[in-house]
Amino acid sequence: MTSYDVVVVGGGHAGCEAATTSARVGAKTLLISHKFDTIGEMSCNPAIGGLGKGHLVREIDALDGIIGRIADLSSIQYRLLNRTKGPAVRGPRAQSDRKLYKKYMQEEIENTQNLELLFDPVEDLIFDSNKQIAGVICASGKKISTKKVIITTGTFLNGLIHLGDKTIPAGRHGDSPSIGLADSLYKTGFNIGRLKTGTPARLDKNTIDFSRLEKQEADDDHSYFSFLTTKTHNEQLPCHMTYTNEAVHSIIQKNITKSAIYSGQISGTGPRYCPSVEDKVVKFADKLRHQIFLEPEGLDSDLIYPNGISTSLPPDVQDEFISKINGLENVKIVRHGYAIEYDFIDPQELYQTLETKKIKGLYLAGQINGTTGYEEAAAQGLVAGLNAAISLSNKEHVFSRNDSYIGVMIDDLTLKGVTEPYRMFTSRAEYRLLLRADNADLRLTEAGYNLGLVEADRYEKYSAKKIELEKVNKIVKNQYVTPNALSKIGVQINQDGKKRSAFDLLAYPNIDIDKIDEIFDLNLKQYRSEILDQITTEAHYKGYLKKQESEIISLTKEEKVEIPPSLKYELIPSLSTEIIEKLTKIKPKNLSQASRIDGVTPAALSVILSYIKTKAKSQKLA
């Protein structure tokens, strides 16, 4: 029987990131998928990033992950969302060429050292006498020996496509679902639920009247995902916008019972933040129109992805309502939209390493944990791949809410669970002024290097950037001027007699780097724009950052109050049955984690803390 350190099941975004991460850390890794052609497939829209999601991609890249570099190699339209708002909530996003993304991802997988590929779907898990992972069994009957398995099956676990009243067992269009593995997971006793997502029709661009639509060009200055990217690789294409209308809504309302979502055919919950067009029409009946982004699928592709009209209505109804949309009156539908329903495992079944609590050595990442989106999946893949590999040396690494959006997501999933597909937003992070997309490398690359994640080339470039940043920081924080001197050159600030540094002045809305150069003659323009932008942002947020750093110190103190894994909550006086059940199920590692579980009150935390201290004291005395 062939043996590997880590086996990754599934070749989507979570699987690719998990496999390359595990191999990069040094584990002998095997990636098992249905077929080579679907590795790195963009199953839904051909885009990476966005609000919150773009932060995740930058963080993965700061840890030497692959999604950011692949997105840059395949980008055909860069846009920075929320550009007019503060840096903390800006989200880099890019349309990708679907074929190029898959091509570069497959090349990355093939060229990763310590990583081998096998195309033979996993049907079952092998356990040892202690009910710990010992291997996997493939459809061919082949057995693979391993102590660590990462399952990243996306929407394939008992996947079922819905198109009107028609159902097709599938993980996505044209690919068979994972039935055997689903049965194997059911036998383990995991809490398994059902979710759904959807996709719109694909349109022939040659049959769209673009002259009647709003054009959305790429940004002039491109916000790359990878900190290593220095140039744009492809021609930048425009997207176009159109809208639904009353005629479209009327057709959908008239046929609503034919939708799999509203006929009762689908039991799974869909994503609230990316609803089907049926949901939009029913739940937002007061809105006269809904926006549709017509996104190109590639440089040499004739396909257009109409983002905003995901549907499970029958093909004839899709034909009818799409033809009523401005610019799409004569459009040819190449493939109709559909909904897909699939199994997921309650992420409260997981530790923050993404290892399952019931089965040692089994890790889960991606949509199987109740998330939605390429970026969320890739981030979980990195966490699972890292922890599976370093657990071979009895180590683990937990990302925290105060160091990354990755930490926020894992914390949310494992402590709160999901009732709908989880999507990352900047609003989920309490410390978002610190967790910006622009400083992901400054937050994570050093730690990644120490974990063996970040390779030498990236670390050298990061170190050079850090030195340059520290140099410029020192310059602007050691140049002072009085209000009186400023007044003489036409810069009006409060005449309080207090000297201000160049860094202090950058916090003023009417003072930028050019003005600082004019006031102090520092020639700051000789330094890279990303360095100057970083310092300007820090100056703007200075007061708020100080406050958030203080809050993080308090949080860190709470995290140091560890809760013994063997603690029996039922023995603690005055805890409610509901709180006991939640704490017993989730098994928080410290007081900070316990405080973020729904329903766990400050009074309950106080009682737990008192009990732990009393117990520790009595054991010490004994």
Coordinates of C-alpha atoms in Angstrom, one line a residue:
M1 CA 0.0 0.0 0.0
T2 CA 1.5 3.4 -1.1
S3 CA 2.1 5.8 1.8
Y4 CA 2.0 9.6 2.1
D5 CA 2.3 12.1 4.9
V6 CA -0.8 14.0 3.8
V7 CA -3.6 13.1 1.4
V8 CA -5.8 15.9 0.0
V9 CA -9.1 15.0 -1.5
G10 CA -10.4 17.4 -4.2
G11 CA -8.7 19.7 -6.7
G12 CA -10.7 22.9 -6.3
H13 CA -9.5 26.1 -4.7
A14 CA -9.4 24.6 -1.2
G15 CA -7.7 21.4 -2.4
C16 CA -5.0 23.2 -4.5
E17 CA -4.1 25.5 -1.7
A18 CA -4.1 22.7 0.9
A19 CA -1.9 20.4 -1.2
T20 CA 0.7 23.1 -2.2
T21 CA 0.8 24.4 1.4
S22 CA 1.4 20.9 2.8
A23 CA 4.0 20.1 0.3
R24 CA 5.7 23.6 0.7
V25 CA 6.1 22.9 4.5
G26 CA 7.8 19.6 3.7
A27 CA 5.2 16.9 3.9
K28 CA 5.0 14.2 1.2
T29 CA 1.6 15.0 -0.2
L30 CA -0.8 13.4 -2.5
L31 CA -3.7 15.3 -4.2
I32 CA -6.5 13.0 -5.3
S33 CA -9.2 14.3 -7.8
H34 CA -11.7 13.0 -10.3
K35 CA -9.6 14.1 -13.3
F36 CA -6.7 16.4 -14.2
D37 CA -8.8 18.7 -16.5
T38 CA -10.9 20.0 -13.6
I39 CA -8.1 21.0 -11.2
G40 CA -8.3 24.7 -10.6
E41 CA -11.7 25.0 -12.3
M42 CA -13.6 28.2 -11.6
S43 CA -17.0 26.6 -11.1
C44 CA -18.9 29.8 -10.7
N45 CA -18.1 33.4 -11.8
P46 CA -14.6 34.0 -13.4
A47 CA -13.5 36.5 -10.7
I48 CA -11.3 36.6 -7.6
G49 CA -11.5 39.0 -4.7
G50 CA -13.9 41.8 -3.6
L51 CA -14.8 43.3 -0.3
G52 CA -13.4 41.1 2.5
K53 CA -12.5 38.4 -0.1
G54 CA -9.7 40.5 -1.5
H55 CA -8.2 40.7 2.0
L56 CA -8.2 36.9 2.3
V57 CA -6.4 36.6 -1.1
R58 CA -3.7 39.1 0.0
E59 CA -3.3 37.2 3.3
I60 CA -2.9 33.9 1.5
D61 CA -0.3 35.5 -0.7
A62 CA 1.6 37.0 2.2
L63 CA 1.9 33.4 3.5
D64 CA 3.3 32.3 0.0
G65 CA 0.0 30.7 -1.1
I66 CA -0.9 30.5 -4.7
I67 CA -4.3 32.0 -5.4
G68 CA -3.1 35.6 -5.6
R69 CA -0.3 34.9 -8.1
I70 CA -2.6 32.7 -10.3
A71 CA -5.2 35.5 -10.2
D72 CA -2.6 38.0 -11.4
L73 CA -1.4 35.8 -14.2
S74 CA -4.9 35.4 -15.5
S75 CA -6.4 38.8 -14.8
I76 CA -8.3 40.5 -17.5
Q77 CA -9.8 43.4 -15.4
Y78 CA -8.5 44.9 -12.2
R79 CA -10.8 47.0 -10.0
L80 CA -10.3 48.3 -6.5
L81 CA -13.7 48.3 -4.8
N82 CA -14.6 51.0 -2.3
R83 CA -11.8 53.2 -3.8
T84 CA -13.4 56.4 -2.4
K85 CA -13.7 55.0 1.1
G86 CA -11.0 54.4 3.7
P87 CA -8.1 52.0 3.0
A88 CA -9.4 49.5 5.6
V89 CA -12.5 48.6 3.5
R90 CA -11.1 48.7 0.0
G91 CA -11.2 45.4 -1.7
P92 CA -9.0 44.4 -4.7
R93 CA -11.0 42.4 -7.3
A94 CA -10.1 41.0 -10.7
Q95 CA -11.9 39.3 -13.5
S96 CA -9.9 36.2 -14.6
D97 CA -9.6 34.5 -17.9
R98 CA -11.2 31.2 -16.9
K99 CA -8.9 29.1 -19.2
L100 CA -5.8 30.9 -18.2
Y101 CA -6.6 30.6 -14.5
K102 CA -7.0 26.8 -14.8
K103 CA -3.8 26.5 -17.0
Y104 CA -1.6 28.4 -14.5
M105 CA -3.1 26.6 -11.5
Q106 CA -2.4 23.2 -13.1
E107 CA 1.1 24.2 -14.0
E108 CA 1.7 25.3 -10.3
I109 CA 0.3 22.0 -9.0
E110 CA 2.4 19.9 -11.5
N111 CA 5.6 21.8 -10.6
T112 CA 5.2 21.8 -6.8
Q113 CA 7.9 19.7 -5.1
N114 CA 6.8 17.0 -2.6
L115 CA 3.4 16.9 -4.4
E116 CA 2.0 13.9 -6.4
L117 CA -1.3 13.6 -8.2
L118 CA -3.8 10.7 -8.5
F119 CA -7.0 10.7 -10.5
D120 CA -9.2 8.1 -8.8
P121 CA -12.1 9.4 -6.7
V122 CA -11.9 8.6 -2.9
E123 CA -14.9 6.4 -1.8
D124 CA -14.1 5.6 1.8
L125 CA -11.8 6.3 4.7
I126 CA -9.6 3.8 6.6
F127 CA -9.3 4.0 10.4
D128 CA -6.8 2.4 12.8
S129 CA -7.8 0.6 16.0
N130 CA -8.0 3.9 17.8
K131 CA -10.5 5.2 15.2
Q132 CA -7.9 7.6 13.8
I133 CA -7.2 8.2 10.1
A134 CA -5.0 5.5 8.6
G135 CA -5.8 6.0 4.9
V136 CA -8.3 6.2 2.0
I137 CA -9.9 3.8 -0.4
C138 CA -10.3 5.0 -4.0
A139 CA -13.1 4.0 -6.5
S140 CA -10.7 1.6 -8.3
G141 CA -10.2 -0.2 -4.9
K142 CA -6.7 1.2 -4.5
K143 CA -5.7 1.9 -0.9
I144 CA -3.5 4.8 0.2
S145 CA -1.9 4.8 3.6
T146 CA -1.6 8.2 5.5
K147 CA -2.1 9.7 8.9
K148 CA -3.6 12.9 7.6
V149 CA -6.5 13.4 5.2
I150 CA -7.9 16.8 4.1
I151 CA -11.3 16.6 2.5
T152 CA -12.1 19.6 0.1
T153 CA -15.0 18.3 -1.9
G154 CA -16.7 21.6 -2.5
T155 CA -20.3 21.1 -3.8
F156 CA -19.6 17.4 -4.7
L157 CA -20.7 15.8 -1.4
N158 CA -24.1 14.3 -2.5
G159 CA -24.3 17.1 -5.0
L160 CA -27.6 17.5 -6.8
I161 CA -28.3 20.0 -9.7
H162 CA -31.8 21.5 -9.9
L163 CA -33.2 22.9 -13.2
G164 CA -36.9 23.5 -12.9
D165 CA -38.4 20.1 -11.9
K166 CA -35.4 18.3 -13.3
T167 CA -32.7 16.9 -10.9
I168 CA -29.3 15.6 -11.9
P169 CA -26.8 14.0 -9.5
A170 CA -23.7 16.2 -10.0
G171 CA -21.0 18.1 -8.2
R172 CA -21.2 20.8 -10.9
H173 CA -22.3 20.8 -14.6
G174 CA -20.7 17.7 -16.2
D175 CA -19.1 16.2 -13.1
S176 CA -20.3 13.3 -11.0
P177 CA -21.0 13.9 -7.3
S178 CA -19.2 12.2 -4.4
I179 CA -21.6 9.6 -3.0
G180 CA -19.4 7.0 -1.5
L181 CA -17.3 9.5 0.5
A182 CA -20.6 11.2 1.7
D183 CA -21.8 7.8 3.0
S184 CA -18.5 7.3 4.8
L185 CA -18.8 10.7 6.5
Y186 CA -22.4 10.0 7.6
K187 CA -21.2 6.8 9.4
T188 CA -18.8 8.9 11.5
G189 CA -21.7 10.6 13.2
F190 CA -20.8 14.2 12.1
N191 CA -23.6 16.8 12.2
I192 CA -24.4 17.1 8.5
G193 CA -26.6 19.7 6.9
R194 CA -27.7 20.8 3.4
L195 CA -26.9 24.0 1.6
K196 CA -27.5 25.3 -1.9
T197 CA -25.9 27.7 -4.3
G198 CA -26.6 28.7 -7.9
T199 CA -25.2 29.9 -11.1
P200 CA -26.7 31.9 -14.0
A201 CA -27.0 31.1 -17.7
R202 CA -23.9 31.5 -19.9
L203 CA -24.5 33.9 -22.8
D204 CA -23.0 34.2 -26.3
K205 CA -21.3 37.7 -26.4
N206 CA -21.8 37.9 -30.2
T207 CA -25.6 38.1 -29.6
I208 CA -25.5 40.9 -27.0
D209 CA -26.2 44.6 -28.0
F210 CA -23.4 46.2 -25.9
S211 CA -24.0 49.6 -27.5
R212 CA -27.1 50.0 -25.2
L213 CA -25.3 49.0 -22.0
E214 CA -23.2 50.8 -19.4
K215 CA -19.5 50.0 -19.9
Q216 CA -17.2 49.4 -16.8
E217 CA -13.5 49.7 -17.7
A218 CA -10.6 48.4 -15.6
D219 CA -8.9 50.8 -13.3
D220 CA -6.0 52.8 -14.7
D221 CA -3.7 51.8 -11.9
H222 CA -3.9 48.1 -11.1
S223 CA -4.2 46.7 -7.6
Y224 CA -2.4 43.4 -7.8
F225 CA -3.2 40.5 -5.5
S226 CA 0.3 39.2 -5.0
F227 CA 3.0 41.3 -3.3
L228 CA 5.4 39.8 -5.8
T229 CA 3.5 40.9 -8.9
T230 CA 5.1 43.8 -10.7
K231 CA 3.3 44.0 -14.0
T232 CA 0.0 43.3 -15.7
H233 CA 0.1 40.2 -17.8
N234 CA -3.0 40.4 -20.0
E235 CA -5.1 42.9 -22.0
Q236 CA -7.8 44.5 -19.7
L237 CA -11.3 43.9 -20.9
P238 CA -14.4 45.9 -20.0
C239 CA -17.5 44.6 -18.2
H240 CA -21.0 45.9 -18.9
M241 CA -24.0 46.6 -16.8
T242 CA -27.7 46.1 -17.4
Y243 CA -30.7 45.6 -15.2
T244 CA -33.8 43.5 -14.7
N245 CA -37.1 45.3 -15.1
E246 CA -40.8 45.0 -14.4
A247 CA -41.4 42.7 -17.4
V248 CA -38.7 40.4 -16.1
H249 CA -40.1 40.4 -12.6
S250 CA -43.6 39.7 -13.9
I251 CA -42.4 36.6 -15.8
I252 CA -40.5 35.3 -12.8
Q253 CA -43.4 35.9 -10.4
K254 CA -45.8 34.1 -12.8
N255 CA -43.5 31.1 -12.9
I256 CA -42.2 31.1 -9.3
T257 CA -43.7 27.7 -8.5
K258 CA -41.6 26.2 -11.3
S259 CA -38.4 27.3 -9.6
A260 CA -36.8 24.4 -7.6
I261 CA -36.1 27.0 -4.8
Y262 CA -39.8 27.7 -4.4
S263 CA -41.4 24.4 -5.3
G264 CA -40.1 22.7 -2.1
Q265 CA -37.8 20.6 -4.2
I266 CA -34.7 22.1 -2.5
S267 CA -34.2 21.8 1.3
G268 CA -30.8 23.5 1.6
T269 CA -30.4 27.2 2.5
G270 CA -28.9 29.5 0.0
P271 CA -26.4 32.4 0.3
R272 CA -28.2 35.5 1.6
Y273 CA -25.6 37.8 0.1
C274 CA -25.7 36.3 -3.4
P275 CA -29.4 35.4 -3.8
S276 CA -31.0 33.9 -6.9
V277 CA -33.0 36.2 -9.1
E278 CA -36.1 34.5 -7.8
D279 CA -35.2 35.4 -4.3
K280 CA -34.5 39.0 -5.3
V281 CA -37.9 39.4 -7.0
V282 CA -39.8 37.8 -4.1
K283 CA -37.9 39.2 -1.1
F284 CA -37.4 42.7 -2.6
A285 CA -40.7 43.1 -4.3
D286 CA -40.5 46.9 -3.9
K287 CA -37.4 47.2 -6.1
L288 CA -38.2 47.9 -9.7
R289 CA -34.8 46.6 -11.0
H290 CA -31.7 44.7 -10.0
Q291 CA -28.2 45.2 -11.4
I292 CA -26.6 42.6 -13.7
F293 CA -22.9 42.6 -14.4
L294 CA -22.0 41.1 -17.8
E295 CA -18.5 39.6 -17.2
P296 CA -16.3 38.2 -20.0
E297 CA -15.1 34.7 -19.3
G298 CA -11.8 35.1 -21.2
L299 CA -9.7 36.9 -23.8
D300 CA -10.6 34.4 -26.5
S301 CA -13.9 33.2 -25.1
D302 CA -17.4 34.0 -26.6
L303 CA -19.0 33.4 -23.2
I304 CA -20.4 36.1 -20.9
Y305 CA -21.3 35.4 -17.3
P306 CA -24.4 37.5 -16.3
N307 CA -23.6 38.0 -12.6
G308 CA -26.8 38.7 -10.7
I309 CA -29.3 36.4 -12.3
S310 CA -28.5 33.0 -10.8
T311 CA -31.6 30.8 -11.2
S312 CA -33.1 27.3 -11.0
L313 CA -36.1 28.2 -13.2
P314 CA -36.8 25.8 -16.2
P315 CA -35.0 26.6 -19.5
D316 CA -38.0 28.0 -21.3
V317 CA -38.7 30.5 -18.5
Q318 CA -35.0 31.5 -18.5
D319 CA -35.3 32.1 -22.2
E320 CA -38.3 34.2 -21.8
F321 CA -37.2 36.5 -18.9
I322 CA -33.6 37.0 -20.2
S323 CA -34.9 38.1 -23.6
K324 CA -36.7 41.0 -21.8
I325 CA -33.5 42.4 -20.3
N326 CA -32.0 45.5 -22.0
G327 CA -29.3 44.5 -24.5
L328 CA -30.2 40.8 -24.2
E329 CA -33.3 40.8 -26.4
N330 CA -31.7 38.6 -29.1
V331 CA -29.2 36.8 -26.9
K332 CA -28.3 33.2 -27.4
I333 CA -28.1 31.1 -24.2
V334 CA -25.2 28.7 -24.4
R335 CA -26.0 27.0 -21.1
H336 CA -28.9 27.5 -18.8
G337 CA -28.4 28.4 -15.1
Y338 CA -29.1 25.9 -12.3
A339 CA -29.1 25.6 -8.5
I340 CA -26.9 23.0 -6.8
E341 CA -27.6 21.4 -3.4
Y342 CA -24.9 19.6 -1.4
D343 CA -24.0 18.3 2.0
F344 CA -21.9 20.2 4.4
I345 CA -20.5 19.4 7.9
D346 CA -21.2 21.7 10.8
P347 CA -17.9 23.6 11.2
Q348 CA -18.5 23.5 15.0
E349 CA -17.3 19.9 14.6
L350 CA -13.8 21.4 13.9
Y351 CA -10.9 22.7 16.0
Q352 CA -9.4 26.0 14.7
T353 CA -6.7 24.0 13.0
L354 CA -9.6 22.6 10.9
E355 CA -9.0 19.1 12.2
T356 CA -12.2 17.3 13.2
K357 CA -12.9 16.8 16.9
K358 CA -14.3 13.3 16.4
I359 CA -11.5 11.9 14.2
K360 CA -7.8 12.6 14.7
G361 CA -6.0 13.2 11.5
L362 CA -9.1 14.2 9.5
Y363 CA -9.2 17.9 8.3
L364 CA -12.0 19.7 6.3
A365 CA -11.6 22.8 4.1
G366 CA -13.8 24.8 1.8
Q367 CA -17.5 24.5 1.0
I368 CA -17.8 21.3 3.0
N369 CA -17.5 23.6 6.0
G370 CA -20.5 25.7 5.0
T371 CA -18.6 28.6 3.2
T372 CA -19.1 30.1 -0.2
G373 CA -16.5 31.5 -2.6
Y374 CA -13.1 30.7 -4.0
E375 CA -11.3 33.0 -1.5
E376 CA -12.8 31.5 1.6
A377 CA -12.1 28.0 0.3
A378 CA -8.4 28.8 -0.5
A379 CA -7.9 30.3 2.9
Q380 CA -9.2 27.2 4.6
G381 CA -7.1 25.1 2.4
L382 CA -4.0 26.9 3.5
V383 CA -5.0 26.5 7.2
A384 CA -5.7 22.8 6.8
G385 CA -2.6 22.1 4.7
L386 CA -0.4 23.9 7.1
N387 CA -1.8 22.2 10.2
A388 CA -1.9 18.7 8.7
A389 CA 1.7 19.0 7.7
I390 CA 3.1 20.5 11.0
S391 CA 1.0 18.1 13.1
L392 CA 3.3 15.4 12.0
S393 CA 5.8 17.1 14.3
N394 CA 3.1 17.6 17.0
K395 CA 2.7 21.3 16.2
E396 CA -0.2 23.4 15.3
H397 CA -0.8 27.0 14.3
V398 CA -4.1 28.9 15.0
F399 CA -4.7 32.2 13.2
S400 CA -6.3 34.8 15.5
R401 CA -9.0 37.4 14.9
N402 CA -6.5 40.1 15.8
D403 CA -3.9 39.1 13.1
S404 CA -5.9 38.2 10.0
Y405 CA -9.2 37.8 8.2
I406 CA -8.3 34.2 7.9
G407 CA -8.4 34.1 11.7
V408 CA -11.8 35.9 11.8
M409 CA -13.3 33.4 9.3
I410 CA -12.0 30.3 11.1
D411 CA -13.1 31.7 14.5
D412 CA -16.6 32.5 13.1
L413 CA -17.0 29.1 11.6
T414 CA -15.7 26.9 14.5
L415 CA -17.3 28.9 17.3
K416 CA -20.6 30.0 15.8
G417 CA -21.3 27.5 13.0
V418 CA -23.4 28.5 10.0
T419 CA -27.1 28.7 9.1
E420 CA -26.4 29.8 5.5
P421 CA -23.3 29.7 3.3
Y422 CA -20.6 31.9 5.0
R423 CA -19.1 34.8 3.1
M424 CA -16.3 37.1 4.2
F425 CA -17.0 40.8 4.7
T426 CA -14.8 43.5 6.2
S427 CA -17.6 44.2 8.7
R428 CA -17.0 40.8 10.3
A429 CA -13.6 42.0 11.6
E430 CA -13.5 44.0 14.9
Y431 CA -9.9 45.2 14.1
R432 CA -10.3 46.0 10.4
L433 CA -8.3 49.2 10.6
L434 CA -5.3 47.0 11.5
L435 CA -6.3 44.1 9.1
R436 CA -6.0 46.0 5.9
A437 CA -5.4 44.5 2.5
D438 CA -2.3 46.7 2.0
N439 CA -0.4 45.5 5.1
A440 CA -1.2 41.7 4.9
D441 CA 2.5 41.0 4.3
L442 CA 3.6 43.1 7.3
R443 CA 1.1 41.2 9.5
L444 CA 1.8 37.6 8.3
T445 CA 4.9 37.1 6.2
E446 CA 7.3 36.9 9.2
A447 CA 5.2 34.4 11.0
G448 CA 4.8 32.4 7.7
Y449 CA 8.5 32.3 7.3
N450 CA 9.0 31.0 10.8
L451 CA 6.4 28.3 10.1
G452 CA 8.3 27.1 7.0
L453 CA 5.5 28.5 4.7
V454 CA 7.3 31.4 3.1
E455 CA 10.2 30.6 0.8
A456 CA 13.5 32.5 0.7
D457 CA 12.9 34.7 -2.4
R458 CA 9.6 36.2 -1.0
Y459 CA 11.2 36.6 2.4
E460 CA 14.1 38.6 1.0
K461 CA 11.8 40.9 -0.9
Y462 CA 9.6 41.3 2.2
S463 CA 12.6 42.1 4.4
A464 CA 13.8 44.8 1.8
K465 CA 10.4 46.4 1.9
K466 CA 10.3 46.4 5.7
I467 CA 13.7 48.1 5.8
E468 CA 12.6 50.7 3.4
L469 CA 9.4 51.3 5.3
E470 CA 11.2 51.7 8.6
K471 CA 13.7 54.1 7.0
V472 CA 10.9 56.4 5.6
N473 CA 9.0 56.1 8.9
K474 CA 12.0 57.3 10.8
I475 CA 12.4 60.2 8.4
V476 CA 8.8 61.5 8.7
K477 CA 8.6 61.0 12.4
N478 CA 11.8 63.0 13.1
Q479 CA 11.0 66.1 11.0
Y480 CA 9.2 68.8 13.1
V481 CA 7.7 72.2 12.3
T482 CA 5.8 74.8 14.3
P483 CA 2.2 76.0 13.6
N484 CA 3.7 79.5 13.1
A485 CA 6.2 78.3 10.4
L486 CA 3.4 76.5 8.7
S487 CA 1.2 79.5 8.7
K488 CA 3.9 81.5 6.9
I489 CA 3.8 79.1 3.9
G490 CA 0.0 79.0 3.8
V491 CA -0.7 75.8 5.8
Q492 CA -3.3 76.6 8.4
I493 CA -3.5 74.4 11.5
N494 CA -4.4 75.1 15.1
Q495 CA -2.0 77.8 16.5
D496 CA -1.3 76.0 19.8
G497 CA 2.4 76.4 19.7
K498 CA 3.0 72.6 19.5
K499 CA 5.5 71.2 17.0
R500 CA 4.2 68.6 14.7
S501 CA 6.1 65.9 12.8
A502 CA 5.8 65.3 9.1
F503 CA 4.0 62.0 10.1
D504 CA 1.5 64.0 12.3
L505 CA 0.8 66.4 9.4
L506 CA 0.0 63.5 7.1
A507 CA -3.1 62.8 9.2
Y508 CA -4.6 66.2 8.0
P509 CA -7.0 65.8 5.0
N510 CA -5.4 68.6 3.0
I511 CA -1.8 67.5 3.5
D512 CA -0.3 64.7 1.3
I513 CA 3.2 63.5 0.5
D514 CA 3.7 66.2 -2.1
K515 CA 2.9 68.9 0.5
I516 CA 5.2 67.2 3.0
D517 CA 8.0 67.3 0.5
E518 CA 7.2 71.0 -0.1
I519 CA 7.3 71.8 3.7
F520 CA 10.4 69.8 4.6
D521 CA 12.2 69.2 1.3
L522 CA 12.6 65.5 2.0
N523 CA 12.4 64.2 -1.6
L524 CA 10.0 61.4 -0.5
K525 CA 9.0 60.6 -4.1
Q526 CA 12.3 58.7 -4.5
Y527 CA 10.6 55.9 -2.5
R528 CA 8.1 53.4 -3.8
S529 CA 4.5 54.5 -3.9
E530 CA 3.4 51.4 -1.8
I531 CA 5.7 52.6 1.0
L532 CA 4.4 56.1 0.9
D533 CA 0.8 54.9 0.8
Q534 CA 1.4 52.7 3.8
I535 CA 2.8 55.5 5.9
T536 CA 0.0 57.9 4.8
T537 CA -2.6 55.3 5.8
E538 CA -0.9 54.7 9.2
A539 CA -0.9 58.4 9.8
H540 CA -4.6 58.8 9.0
Y541 CA -5.6 56.0 11.3
K542 CA -3.0 56.7 14.1
G543 CA -5.5 57.5 16.9
Y544 CA -7.8 54.6 16.0
L545 CA -5.0 52.1 15.6
K546 CA -3.7 53.0 19.0
K547 CA -7.2 52.2 20.4
Q548 CA -7.5 48.9 18.5
E549 CA -4.0 47.8 19.6
S550 CA -5.1 48.5 23.2
E551 CA -8.2 46.3 22.7
I552 CA -6.0 43.5 21.2
I553 CA -3.8 43.6 24.3
S554 CA -6.9 42.9 26.4
L555 CA -8.0 40.1 24.1
T556 CA -4.5 38.6 24.3
K557 CA -4.8 38.5 28.1
E558 CA -8.1 36.6 27.8
E559 CA -6.5 34.2 25.3
K560 CA -3.9 33.3 27.9
V561 CA -6.6 32.0 30.3
E562 CA -6.7 28.5 29.0
I563 CA -9.7 26.2 29.5
P564 CA -8.6 22.6 30.3
P565 CA -9.9 20.3 27.5
S566 CA -11.1 17.8 30.2
L567 CA -13.2 20.5 32.0
K568 CA -16.7 19.2 32.8
Y569 CA -19.0 22.2 32.4
E570 CA -21.9 20.4 34.1
L571 CA -20.0 20.5 37.4
I572 CA -19.8 24.3 37.3
P573 CA -22.6 25.8 39.5
S574 CA -25.1 28.3 37.9
L575 CA -24.3 27.6 34.2
S576 CA -27.5 27.1 32.2
T577 CA -28.2 23.8 30.4
E578 CA -27.9 25.7 27.0
I579 CA -24.5 27.2 27.8
I580 CA -23.2 23.8 29.1
E581 CA -24.4 22.1 25.9
K582 CA -22.7 24.7 23.7
L583 CA -19.4 24.8 25.6
T584 CA -19.3 20.9 25.7
K585 CA -19.9 20.7 22.0
I586 CA -17.5 23.5 20.8
K587 CA -14.7 22.9 23.5
P588 CA -13.2 26.4 23.4
K589 CA -9.5 26.5 24.2
N590 CA -9.5 29.7 26.1
L591 CA -11.7 32.3 27.7
S592 CA -11.5 34.5 24.6
Q593 CA -13.0 31.8 22.4
A594 CA -15.7 31.0 25.0
S595 CA -16.7 34.7 25.0
R596 CA -17.4 34.6 21.2
I597 CA -19.9 31.6 21.4
D598 CA -23.5 32.7 20.9
G599 CA -25.4 32.8 24.2
V600 CA -22.3 32.6 26.5
T601 CA -22.8 35.6 28.8
P602 CA -20.2 37.7 30.7
A603 CA -21.7 36.3 33.9
A604 CA -21.1 32.7 32.7
L605 CA -17.5 33.6 31.7
S606 CA -16.9 35.0 35.2
V607 CA -18.2 31.8 36.8
I608 CA -16.0 29.7 34.5
L609 CA -12.9 31.8 35.3
S610 CA -13.5 31.6 39.0
Y611 CA -14.0 27.8 38.7
I612 CA -10.7 27.3 36.8
K613 CA -8.8 29.4 39.3
T614 CA -10.2 27.6 42.3
K615 CA -9.5 24.2 40.6
A616 CA -6.0 25.2 39.8
K617 CA -5.4 26.5 43.3
S618 CA -6.7 23.3 44.9
Q619 CA -4.5 21.2 42.7
K620 CA -1.5 23.3 43.6
L621 CA -2.2 22.9 47.3
A622 CA -2.6 19.1 46.9

